[in-house]
Amino acid sequence: MGFLSAPPAVDKREYWGFSLYDWANSGYVTTTGTVLFAPYLTSVAERAACGFVGTSDNPCHTNLNVLGLGISPGSLAFYVVTVATLVSALFLPVVGAIADRMSRKKLLMCGFAWAGALAASCMVFVDGGRWQLGALLLFIGNLCLGSSLVVYDSILIDIAPPDQRDAVSSRAWAFGYAGGFLLLLVNLAVVTAHDALGLSQSTAVRLSLLSAGLWWGIFTFFPFLRLRNRPPTNIVQVRSGSLVRQSFGQLAATLKHLRTYKMTMLFLIAYLFFNDGIQTVISVSSTYGEKQLGFETQVLIATILLVQFVAFFGALAFGRFAQRYGAHRTISGGLVIWILIVIAGFLLPERQIVPFLAMGMAIGIVLGGTQALSRSAFSQLIPKGREAEYFSLYQAGERGTSWLGTLVFGLVHQLTGSYRPAIVALGLFFVVGLALLVRVDMRRGIDEAGNSQPTVV
């Protein structure tokens, strides 16, 4: 397992602590966010609205009443993610600004992680017609995940020098896929064998949701024990006052001067678009497979397991490509593959498992690599002392908190009554993101931010 060991010049204890937080939160991201909760919440909402769970042959067309608005049960989960991310746009930058002023970053990160893990564990109580509870817990879980990742991503800069960040980021993502794969494998066995275990399928799913929350919470103790705290550096001086007031002042100063870092801003905008596409494809894949293509839950879990397995090696391979060709060109190549994936998704036939699995393998190849290298590439473009605050802006388009993609997907589904045009509409995000990314001059951006130039970018 030498290919997963700590790269040169990186402290082994901190490397493992950093990598194991990806392992920890991936249990929630994979089991809950990617596979089980969206279709499960959809079924709960359909039962409340129509009195039965919709299928591809007999869909539920009765809307829920949410604050006087008619909401399609099939779009509920995606609207919740949208609202959570809109709130994140205001909340996460403040978290980042506070983190840059704290000497105990890891405590802030782990505190949000444990709060999110508690919400995720409570999803075991979402049953019957309790779609409101499910929506609330999904909102809290996504908000806490995004908050913890703001701090977590900024720690990459603390523990890895510029030439090693692609390797550390890619290997941590690989650990995440390994952890998500193992937990999902157990949950596949529980859901598949629910009759033999004396459980209903609903109970098996809810126990799997509980396991994801516990996994997230328990494994968060490893980064808490292994990561070191560091004093803040190069803090922008703002007016005196409470920590929160100072943090708002720092945020305002950063947004005001963001235009000074033109390549950083351009990369952020490109990332917002293409990562919204990635995150939306991930979050809607199970619902698309079940409601549009007619696959059972067991098939969906098995497919996601395949994606996780392939993504483990895909993340490592993209890290190797980045060392040779640079992160910028490697990410661009990955986006071309993403465009082909959503086109293929639109054309997938119903109940044909081989094409569905082939698309899953393609997703696995590019999934971890594009995300891991985006994180390490962006870290090169951040001015010193503002790492967490800039990563809070980055997190606006990070996994599980995308908003524009889920909004478009939900609206297209509501307008057309089909998920096929909704899935192909996501191709626009990859096209725009790629068009902006190719305009980013990484060398210029690193110089603008005042950082050291790595050998290959």
Short mmCIF file of C-alpha atoms in Angstrom, two decimals:
data_model
loop_
_atom_site.label_atom_id
_atom_site.label_comp_id
_atom_site.label_asym_id
_atom_site.label_seq_id
_atom_site.Cartn_x
_atom_site.Cartn_y
_atom_site.Cartn_z
CA MET A 1 0.00 0.00 0.00
CA GLY A 2 2.99 2.31 -0.56
CA PHE A 3 0.98 4.31 -3.12
CA LEU A 4 -1.22 5.46 -0.21
CA SER A 5 1.62 6.37 2.17
CA ALA A 6 2.46 9.95 3.10
CA PRO A 7 4.31 11.84 0.35
CA PRO A 8 7.77 13.29 1.08
CA ALA A 9 7.88 16.37 3.35
CA VAL A 10 4.41 15.59 4.80
CA ASP A 11 4.10 14.60 8.48
CA LYS A 12 2.77 11.03 8.59
CA ARG A 13 0.59 11.56 11.66
CA GLU A 14 -1.15 14.59 10.13
CA TYR A 15 -1.39 12.94 6.72
CA TRP A 16 -3.37 10.06 8.22
CA GLY A 17 -5.51 12.41 10.30
CA PHE A 18 -6.33 14.48 7.22
CA SER A 19 -7.03 11.46 5.02
CA LEU A 20 -9.26 9.77 7.60
CA TYR A 21 -11.68 12.69 7.67
CA ASP A 22 -12.39 11.96 4.01
CA TRP A 23 -12.93 8.36 5.11
CA ALA A 24 -15.29 9.56 7.88
CA ASN A 25 -17.59 11.92 5.97
CA SER A 26 -17.74 9.69 2.88
CA GLY A 27 -19.94 7.26 4.81
CA TYR A 28 -22.60 9.98 4.94
CA VAL A 29 -21.92 11.36 1.45
CA THR A 30 -22.17 7.91 -0.16
CA THR A 31 -24.78 5.96 1.81
CA THR A 32 -27.04 8.89 2.68
CA GLY A 33 -26.39 11.69 0.23
CA THR A 34 -25.73 9.68 -2.92
CA VAL A 35 -27.69 6.44 -2.65
CA LEU A 36 -30.42 6.10 -0.07
CA PHE A 37 -31.89 9.29 1.31
CA ALA A 38 -33.13 11.16 -1.77
CA PRO A 39 -35.17 8.23 -3.14
CA TYR A 40 -36.26 7.26 0.39
CA LEU A 41 -37.41 10.81 1.21
CA THR A 42 -39.14 10.91 -2.18
CA SER A 43 -41.03 7.72 -1.29
CA VAL A 44 -42.03 9.11 2.12
CA ALA A 45 -43.21 12.34 0.49
CA GLU A 46 -45.13 10.46 -2.23
CA ARG A 47 -46.88 8.35 0.39
CA ALA A 48 -47.91 11.52 2.23
CA ALA A 49 -49.09 13.26 -0.95
CA CYS A 50 -50.67 10.39 -2.91
CA GLY A 51 -51.16 7.60 -0.41
CA PHE A 52 -48.80 5.33 -2.36
CA VAL A 53 -45.17 5.22 -3.50
CA GLY A 54 -44.85 6.22 -7.15
CA THR A 55 -43.20 4.04 -9.77
CA SER A 56 -42.14 4.58 -13.38
CA ASP A 57 -45.44 2.96 -14.43
CA ASN A 58 -47.63 4.69 -11.84
CA PRO A 59 -46.05 8.02 -10.86
CA CYS A 60 -47.31 10.31 -8.11
CA HIS A 61 -48.43 13.66 -9.53
CA THR A 62 -49.99 15.20 -6.38
CA ASN A 63 -47.96 18.10 -4.94
CA LEU A 64 -47.02 18.67 -1.32
CA ASN A 65 -48.02 21.94 0.34
CA VAL A 66 -44.88 23.70 1.58
CA LEU A 67 -45.51 27.22 2.90
CA GLY A 68 -48.35 27.62 0.41
CA LEU A 69 -46.28 26.37 -2.53
CA GLY A 70 -47.02 23.23 -4.51
CA ILE A 71 -43.89 21.05 -4.43
CA SER A 72 -43.54 17.84 -6.41
CA PRO A 73 -42.55 14.94 -4.08
CA GLY A 74 -40.00 13.92 -6.71
CA SER A 75 -38.31 17.32 -6.48
CA LEU A 76 -38.46 17.76 -2.67
CA ALA A 77 -34.98 16.44 -1.83
CA PHE A 78 -33.37 18.57 -4.54
CA TYR A 79 -35.13 21.71 -3.37
CA VAL A 80 -33.93 21.04 0.20
CA VAL A 81 -30.34 20.82 -1.05
CA THR A 82 -30.91 24.05 -2.96
CA VAL A 83 -32.16 25.90 0.13
CA ALA A 84 -29.33 24.49 2.26
CA THR A 85 -26.75 25.80 -0.18
CA LEU A 86 -28.36 29.23 -0.47
CA VAL A 87 -28.12 29.47 3.31
CA SER A 88 -24.54 28.18 3.05
CA ALA A 89 -23.68 31.07 0.74
CA LEU A 90 -24.24 33.38 3.72
CA PHE A 91 -23.11 31.08 6.53
CA LEU A 92 -19.98 29.31 5.24
CA PRO A 93 -17.90 32.44 4.51
CA VAL A 94 -18.40 33.48 8.13
CA VAL A 95 -17.27 30.02 9.25
CA GLY A 96 -14.18 30.38 7.08
CA ALA A 97 -13.39 33.84 8.39
CA ILE A 98 -13.70 32.61 11.97
CA ALA A 99 -11.52 29.58 11.21
CA ASP A 100 -8.73 31.81 9.83
CA ARG A 101 -8.71 33.68 13.14
CA MET A 102 -8.75 30.58 15.34
CA SER A 103 -5.77 28.65 16.68
CA ARG A 104 -7.97 25.55 17.13
CA LYS A 105 -9.17 24.84 13.62
CA LYS A 106 -9.56 21.12 14.12
CA LEU A 107 -12.01 21.62 17.01
CA LEU A 108 -14.21 23.80 14.80
CA MET A 109 -14.06 21.24 11.99
CA CYS A 110 -14.87 18.29 14.25
CA GLY A 111 -17.65 20.19 16.05
CA PHE A 112 -19.51 20.71 12.79
CA ALA A 113 -18.80 17.11 11.80
CA TRP A 114 -20.29 15.73 15.02
CA ALA A 115 -23.36 17.97 14.72
CA GLY A 116 -23.89 16.73 11.17
CA ALA A 117 -23.36 13.13 12.27
CA LEU A 118 -26.06 13.56 14.91
CA ALA A 119 -28.53 14.85 12.30
CA ALA A 120 -27.59 12.00 9.98
CA SER A 121 -28.14 9.43 12.73
CA CYS A 122 -31.57 10.88 13.51
CA MET A 123 -32.69 10.06 9.97
CA VAL A 124 -33.53 6.63 11.38
CA PHE A 125 -36.72 8.27 12.73
CA VAL A 126 -37.95 9.41 9.27
CA ASP A 127 -40.84 7.05 8.61
CA GLY A 128 -44.53 7.09 7.77
CA GLY A 129 -45.43 10.58 6.62
CA ARG A 130 -42.57 12.42 8.37
CA TRP A 131 -41.16 14.02 5.24
CA GLN A 132 -40.86 17.35 7.11
CA LEU A 133 -38.44 15.76 9.61
CA GLY A 134 -36.48 14.23 6.75
CA ALA A 135 -36.21 17.56 4.95
CA LEU A 136 -35.02 19.30 8.14
CA LEU A 137 -32.37 16.67 8.90
CA LEU A 138 -31.12 16.73 5.31
CA PHE A 139 -30.81 20.52 5.56
CA ILE A 140 -28.84 20.32 8.83
CA GLY A 141 -26.63 17.47 7.61
CA ASN A 142 -25.68 19.28 4.39
CA LEU A 143 -25.03 22.57 6.17
CA CYS A 144 -22.80 20.91 8.78
CA LEU A 145 -20.97 18.90 6.13
CA GLY A 146 -20.19 22.03 4.14
CA SER A 147 -19.07 23.88 7.29
CA SER A 148 -16.69 21.11 8.33
CA LEU A 149 -15.25 20.89 4.80
CA VAL A 150 -14.48 24.62 4.74
CA VAL A 151 -12.06 24.11 7.62
CA TYR A 152 -10.88 20.69 6.42
CA ASP A 153 -9.90 21.90 2.96
CA SER A 154 -7.92 24.80 4.41
CA ILE A 155 -5.89 22.35 6.52
CA LEU A 156 -4.46 20.90 3.28
CA ILE A 157 -2.38 24.07 2.95
CA ASP A 158 -1.11 23.66 6.53
CA ILE A 159 0.13 20.09 6.16
CA ALA A 160 1.37 19.88 2.54
CA PRO A 161 3.89 22.00 0.58
CA PRO A 162 2.86 23.16 -2.93
CA ASP A 163 4.50 20.28 -4.81
CA GLN A 164 2.76 17.65 -2.66
CA ARG A 165 -0.79 18.99 -2.52
CA ASP A 166 -2.06 17.16 -5.62
CA ALA A 167 -0.77 13.88 -4.16
CA VAL A 168 -2.15 14.45 -0.64
CA SER A 169 -5.53 15.64 -1.93
CA SER A 170 -5.88 12.75 -4.41
CA ARG A 171 -4.89 10.11 -1.84
CA ALA A 172 -7.31 11.54 0.73
CA TRP A 173 -10.11 11.34 -1.83
CA ALA A 174 -9.10 7.74 -2.52
CA PHE A 175 -9.40 6.99 1.21
CA GLY A 176 -12.83 8.55 1.13
CA TYR A 177 -13.97 6.27 -1.66
CA ALA A 178 -12.56 3.25 0.15
CA GLY A 179 -14.48 4.14 3.32
CA GLY A 180 -17.67 4.88 1.44
CA PHE A 181 -17.32 1.60 -0.45
CA LEU A 182 -16.92 -0.52 2.70
CA LEU A 183 -19.90 1.00 4.52
CA LEU A 184 -22.10 0.85 1.44
CA LEU A 185 -21.13 -2.79 0.93
CA VAL A 186 -22.45 -3.60 4.41
CA ASN A 187 -25.61 -1.61 3.77
CA LEU A 188 -26.13 -3.38 0.45
CA ALA A 189 -26.10 -6.68 2.32
CA VAL A 190 -28.60 -5.38 4.91
CA VAL A 191 -31.01 -3.92 2.32
CA THR A 192 -30.74 -6.93 0.02
CA ALA A 193 -31.23 -9.50 2.80
CA HIS A 194 -33.83 -7.54 4.76
CA ASP A 195 -36.39 -10.36 4.58
CA ALA A 196 -33.89 -12.93 5.89
CA LEU A 197 -32.98 -10.53 8.70
CA GLY A 198 -36.64 -10.07 9.63
CA LEU A 199 -36.69 -6.43 8.54
CA SER A 200 -38.89 -4.49 6.17
CA GLN A 201 -37.05 -2.71 3.36
CA SER A 202 -37.94 0.64 4.97
CA THR A 203 -36.40 -0.44 8.27
CA ALA A 204 -33.29 -1.74 6.51
CA VAL A 205 -32.85 1.61 4.74
CA ARG A 206 -33.33 3.57 7.97
CA LEU A 207 -30.76 1.40 9.79
CA SER A 208 -28.35 2.05 6.95
CA LEU A 209 -28.91 5.79 7.36
CA LEU A 210 -28.15 5.40 11.06
CA SER A 211 -24.91 3.55 10.28
CA ALA A 212 -23.76 6.41 8.05
CA GLY A 213 -24.25 8.96 10.84
CA LEU A 214 -22.40 6.79 13.35
CA TRP A 215 -19.58 6.16 10.86
CA TRP A 216 -19.15 9.90 10.30
CA GLY A 217 -19.15 10.70 14.00
CA ILE A 218 -16.87 7.89 15.21
CA PHE A 219 -14.15 8.23 12.57
CA THR A 220 -14.01 12.00 13.07
CA PHE A 221 -12.12 11.25 16.31
CA PHE A 222 -9.06 10.28 14.22
CA PRO A 223 -8.46 13.76 12.70
CA PHE A 224 -9.33 15.26 16.08
CA LEU A 225 -6.50 13.30 17.69
CA ARG A 226 -3.90 13.45 14.89
CA LEU A 227 -4.11 16.94 13.37
CA ARG A 228 -2.17 19.79 15.01
CA ASN A 229 -3.50 23.25 15.71
CA ARG A 230 -1.53 26.20 14.33
CA PRO A 231 -1.67 29.91 15.13
CA PRO A 232 -3.33 32.11 12.47
CA THR A 233 -0.99 33.93 10.07
CA ASN A 234 -1.16 37.16 8.08
CA ILE A 235 -4.62 38.06 9.37
CA VAL A 236 -6.08 41.13 7.68
CA GLN A 237 -6.56 43.81 10.31
CA VAL A 238 -10.16 44.96 10.69
CA ARG A 239 -11.94 46.98 13.30
CA SER A 240 -12.08 45.67 16.83
CA GLY A 241 -15.02 43.85 18.27
CA SER A 242 -16.21 40.33 18.86
CA LEU A 243 -14.76 37.42 16.90
CA VAL A 244 -17.91 37.19 14.78
CA ARG A 245 -17.87 40.95 14.07
CA GLN A 246 -14.19 40.83 13.13
CA SER A 247 -14.88 37.84 10.91
CA PHE A 248 -17.60 39.70 9.00
CA GLY A 249 -15.13 42.56 8.58
CA GLN A 250 -12.47 40.20 7.24
CA LEU A 251 -15.00 38.65 4.86
CA ALA A 252 -16.01 42.07 3.54
CA ALA A 253 -12.35 42.98 2.98
CA THR A 254 -11.69 39.72 1.14
CA LEU A 255 -14.71 40.10 -1.15
CA LYS A 256 -13.70 43.70 -1.84
CA HIS A 257 -10.20 42.71 -2.88
CA LEU A 258 -11.08 39.43 -4.61
CA ARG A 259 -11.03 41.24 -7.94
CA THR A 260 -7.30 41.79 -7.37
CA TYR A 261 -6.82 38.04 -7.78
CA LYS A 262 -8.33 37.69 -11.24
CA MET A 263 -7.25 34.10 -11.90
CA THR A 264 -8.45 33.01 -8.45
CA MET A 265 -11.85 34.55 -9.13
CA LEU A 266 -12.04 32.99 -12.60
CA PHE A 267 -11.15 29.54 -11.23
CA LEU A 268 -13.83 29.92 -8.55
CA ILE A 269 -16.50 30.78 -11.10
CA ALA A 270 -15.46 27.87 -13.34
CA TYR A 271 -15.50 25.52 -10.34
CA LEU A 272 -18.95 26.75 -9.31
CA PHE A 273 -20.33 25.67 -12.67
CA PHE A 274 -18.63 22.33 -13.29
CA ASN A 275 -18.81 21.17 -9.69
CA ASP A 276 -22.52 21.97 -9.55
CA GLY A 277 -22.82 19.60 -12.47
CA ILE A 278 -20.75 16.90 -10.76
CA GLN A 279 -22.57 17.16 -7.45
CA THR A 280 -25.98 17.15 -9.08
CA VAL A 281 -25.18 14.05 -11.13
CA ILE A 282 -24.05 12.33 -7.93
CA SER A 283 -27.04 13.38 -5.85
CA VAL A 284 -29.70 12.57 -8.47
CA SER A 285 -28.22 9.32 -9.80
CA SER A 286 -30.18 7.04 -7.46
CA THR A 287 -33.46 8.86 -8.02
CA TYR A 288 -32.86 8.80 -11.79
CA GLY A 289 -32.05 5.10 -11.71
CA GLU A 290 -35.10 4.20 -9.60
CA LYS A 291 -37.79 6.56 -10.85
CA GLN A 292 -36.78 6.94 -14.51
CA LEU A 293 -34.98 3.70 -15.37
CA GLY A 294 -36.96 1.40 -13.08
CA PHE A 295 -34.11 -0.21 -11.10
CA GLU A 296 -34.55 -1.66 -7.61
CA THR A 297 -32.67 -0.26 -4.60
CA GLN A 298 -30.29 -3.22 -4.57
CA VAL A 299 -29.23 -2.52 -8.16
CA LEU A 300 -28.65 1.14 -7.34
CA ILE A 301 -26.49 0.32 -4.32
CA ALA A 302 -24.49 -2.23 -6.33
CA THR A 303 -23.90 0.37 -9.04
CA ILE A 304 -22.73 2.97 -6.54
CA LEU A 305 -20.41 0.33 -5.06
CA LEU A 306 -18.93 -0.11 -8.51
CA VAL A 307 -18.53 3.67 -8.82
CA GLN A 308 -16.79 3.82 -5.43
CA PHE A 309 -14.46 0.96 -6.31
CA VAL A 310 -13.46 2.47 -9.66
CA ALA A 311 -13.23 5.99 -8.15
CA PHE A 312 -10.62 4.79 -5.64
CA PHE A 313 -8.25 3.97 -8.50
CA GLY A 314 -9.47 6.90 -10.59
CA ALA A 315 -8.47 9.40 -7.90
CA LEU A 316 -4.99 7.88 -7.64
CA ALA A 317 -4.61 7.80 -11.43
CA PHE A 318 -5.63 11.45 -11.78
CA GLY A 319 -3.06 12.32 -9.11
CA ARG A 320 -0.38 10.59 -11.21
CA PHE A 321 -1.55 12.38 -14.38
CA ALA A 322 -1.39 15.71 -12.53
CA GLN A 323 2.21 15.08 -11.50
CA ARG A 324 3.11 14.65 -15.18
CA TYR A 325 0.73 16.96 -17.06
CA GLY A 326 -0.43 19.38 -14.35
CA ALA A 327 -3.72 19.61 -12.46
CA HIS A 328 -5.19 22.22 -14.82
CA ARG A 329 -4.96 20.11 -17.98
CA THR A 330 -5.97 16.94 -16.14
CA ILE A 331 -9.15 18.57 -14.78
CA SER A 332 -10.00 19.90 -18.26
CA GLY A 333 -9.74 16.42 -19.74
CA GLY A 334 -11.99 15.08 -16.99
CA LEU A 335 -14.67 17.66 -17.82
CA VAL A 336 -14.78 16.50 -21.44
CA ILE A 337 -15.57 13.01 -20.15
CA TRP A 338 -18.31 14.42 -17.86
CA ILE A 339 -20.01 16.03 -20.87
CA LEU A 340 -20.09 12.66 -22.63
CA ILE A 341 -21.47 11.01 -19.46
CA VAL A 342 -24.59 13.21 -19.19
CA ILE A 343 -25.31 12.71 -22.90
CA ALA A 344 -25.07 8.96 -22.38
CA GLY A 345 -27.32 9.25 -19.32
CA PHE A 346 -30.08 10.83 -21.40
CA LEU A 347 -29.92 7.92 -23.87
CA LEU A 348 -29.89 5.08 -21.31
CA PRO A 349 -32.67 2.52 -21.92
CA GLU A 350 -34.97 1.51 -19.08
CA ARG A 351 -34.21 -1.66 -17.06
CA GLN A 352 -31.03 -2.39 -19.06
CA ILE A 353 -28.39 -2.94 -16.41
CA VAL A 354 -25.27 -3.28 -18.59
CA PRO A 355 -25.40 0.28 -20.04
CA PHE A 356 -26.22 1.61 -16.56
CA LEU A 357 -23.15 -0.12 -15.09
CA ALA A 358 -20.97 1.12 -17.95
CA MET A 359 -21.98 4.70 -17.20
CA GLY A 360 -21.26 4.07 -13.52
CA MET A 361 -17.72 2.97 -14.38
CA ALA A 362 -17.19 6.10 -16.47
CA ILE A 363 -18.36 8.27 -13.57
CA GLY A 364 -16.01 6.45 -11.21
CA ILE A 365 -12.98 7.11 -13.42
CA VAL A 366 -13.41 10.91 -13.39
CA LEU A 367 -15.33 11.52 -10.17
CA GLY A 368 -12.62 11.59 -7.50
CA GLY A 369 -9.88 12.92 -9.74
CA THR A 370 -11.65 16.08 -10.89
CA GLN A 371 -12.70 16.96 -7.34
CA ALA A 372 -9.39 16.16 -5.64
CA LEU A 373 -7.34 18.11 -8.17
CA SER A 374 -9.74 21.06 -8.07
CA ARG A 375 -9.12 21.33 -4.33
CA SER A 376 -5.33 21.20 -4.64
CA ALA A 377 -5.26 23.54 -7.66
CA PHE A 378 -7.38 26.12 -5.87
CA SER A 379 -5.11 25.92 -2.81
CA GLN A 380 -2.28 27.31 -4.95
CA LEU A 381 -4.34 30.42 -5.77
CA ILE A 382 -5.24 31.52 -2.21
CA PRO A 383 -3.45 34.46 -0.53
CA LYS A 384 -1.81 33.44 2.74
CA GLY A 385 -3.87 33.93 5.89
CA ARG A 386 -7.21 33.64 4.09
CA GLU A 387 -7.21 29.90 3.41
CA ALA A 388 -10.41 28.92 5.25
CA GLU A 389 -12.28 32.01 4.12
CA TYR A 390 -11.47 31.37 0.46
CA PHE A 391 -12.29 27.72 0.83
CA SER A 392 -15.67 28.78 2.24
CA LEU A 393 -16.39 30.43 -1.12
CA TYR A 394 -15.11 27.30 -2.82
CA GLN A 395 -17.47 25.18 -0.71
CA ALA A 396 -20.46 27.03 -2.19
CA GLY A 397 -20.05 24.64 -5.10
CA GLU A 398 -18.67 21.65 -3.23
CA ARG A 399 -20.14 18.15 -2.89
CA GLY A 400 -23.58 17.83 -1.32
CA THR A 401 -24.11 21.64 -1.35
CA SER A 402 -24.59 22.44 -5.03
CA TRP A 403 -27.65 24.60 -5.58
CA LEU A 404 -27.98 25.78 -9.16
CA GLY A 405 -27.68 22.26 -10.57
CA THR A 406 -30.26 20.77 -8.23
CA LEU A 407 -32.56 23.74 -8.85
CA VAL A 408 -32.36 23.27 -12.62
CA PHE A 409 -32.82 19.52 -12.28
CA GLY A 410 -35.85 19.94 -10.01
CA LEU A 411 -37.45 22.63 -12.18
CA VAL A 412 -36.95 20.73 -15.45
CA HIS A 413 -38.47 17.62 -13.85
CA GLN A 414 -41.43 19.58 -12.51
CA LEU A 415 -42.04 21.24 -15.87
CA THR A 416 -41.63 18.12 -18.02
CA GLY A 417 -42.61 15.31 -15.64
CA SER A 418 -39.51 13.39 -16.76
CA TYR A 419 -35.98 13.05 -15.43
CA ARG A 420 -34.42 12.55 -18.91
CA PRO A 421 -34.43 16.20 -20.03
CA ALA A 422 -33.39 17.12 -16.48
CA ILE A 423 -30.26 14.95 -16.63
CA VAL A 424 -29.14 16.20 -20.04
CA ALA A 425 -29.68 19.81 -18.96
CA LEU A 426 -26.76 19.33 -16.56
CA GLY A 427 -24.37 19.17 -19.52
CA LEU A 428 -24.56 22.96 -19.72
CA PHE A 429 -22.74 23.23 -16.37
CA PHE A 430 -19.79 21.20 -17.65
CA VAL A 431 -19.60 23.12 -20.94
CA VAL A 432 -19.58 26.52 -19.22
CA GLY A 433 -17.18 25.34 -16.51
CA LEU A 434 -14.73 23.98 -19.09
CA ALA A 435 -14.93 27.15 -21.20
CA LEU A 436 -14.02 29.25 -18.15
CA LEU A 437 -11.38 26.87 -16.83
CA VAL A 438 -9.31 26.90 -20.03
CA ARG A 439 -8.97 30.68 -19.58
CA VAL A 440 -7.33 30.32 -16.14
CA ASP A 441 -3.57 31.02 -16.21
CA MET A 442 -2.39 29.05 -13.18
CA ARG A 443 1.16 30.46 -13.14
CA ARG A 444 -0.16 34.01 -13.21
CA GLY A 445 -2.72 33.22 -10.50
CA ILE A 446 -0.10 31.73 -8.18
CA ASP A 447 2.07 34.82 -8.63
CA GLU A 448 -0.89 37.13 -7.99
CA ALA A 449 -1.59 35.31 -4.72
CA GLY A 450 2.05 35.61 -3.66
CA ASN A 451 2.62 31.86 -3.39
CA SER A 452 5.56 29.67 -4.37
CA GLN A 453 5.39 28.10 -7.81
CA PRO A 454 5.16 24.27 -7.86
CA THR A 455 7.17 22.41 -10.47
CA VAL A 456 4.09 21.37 -12.49
CA VAL A 457 0.67 23.10 -12.50
#
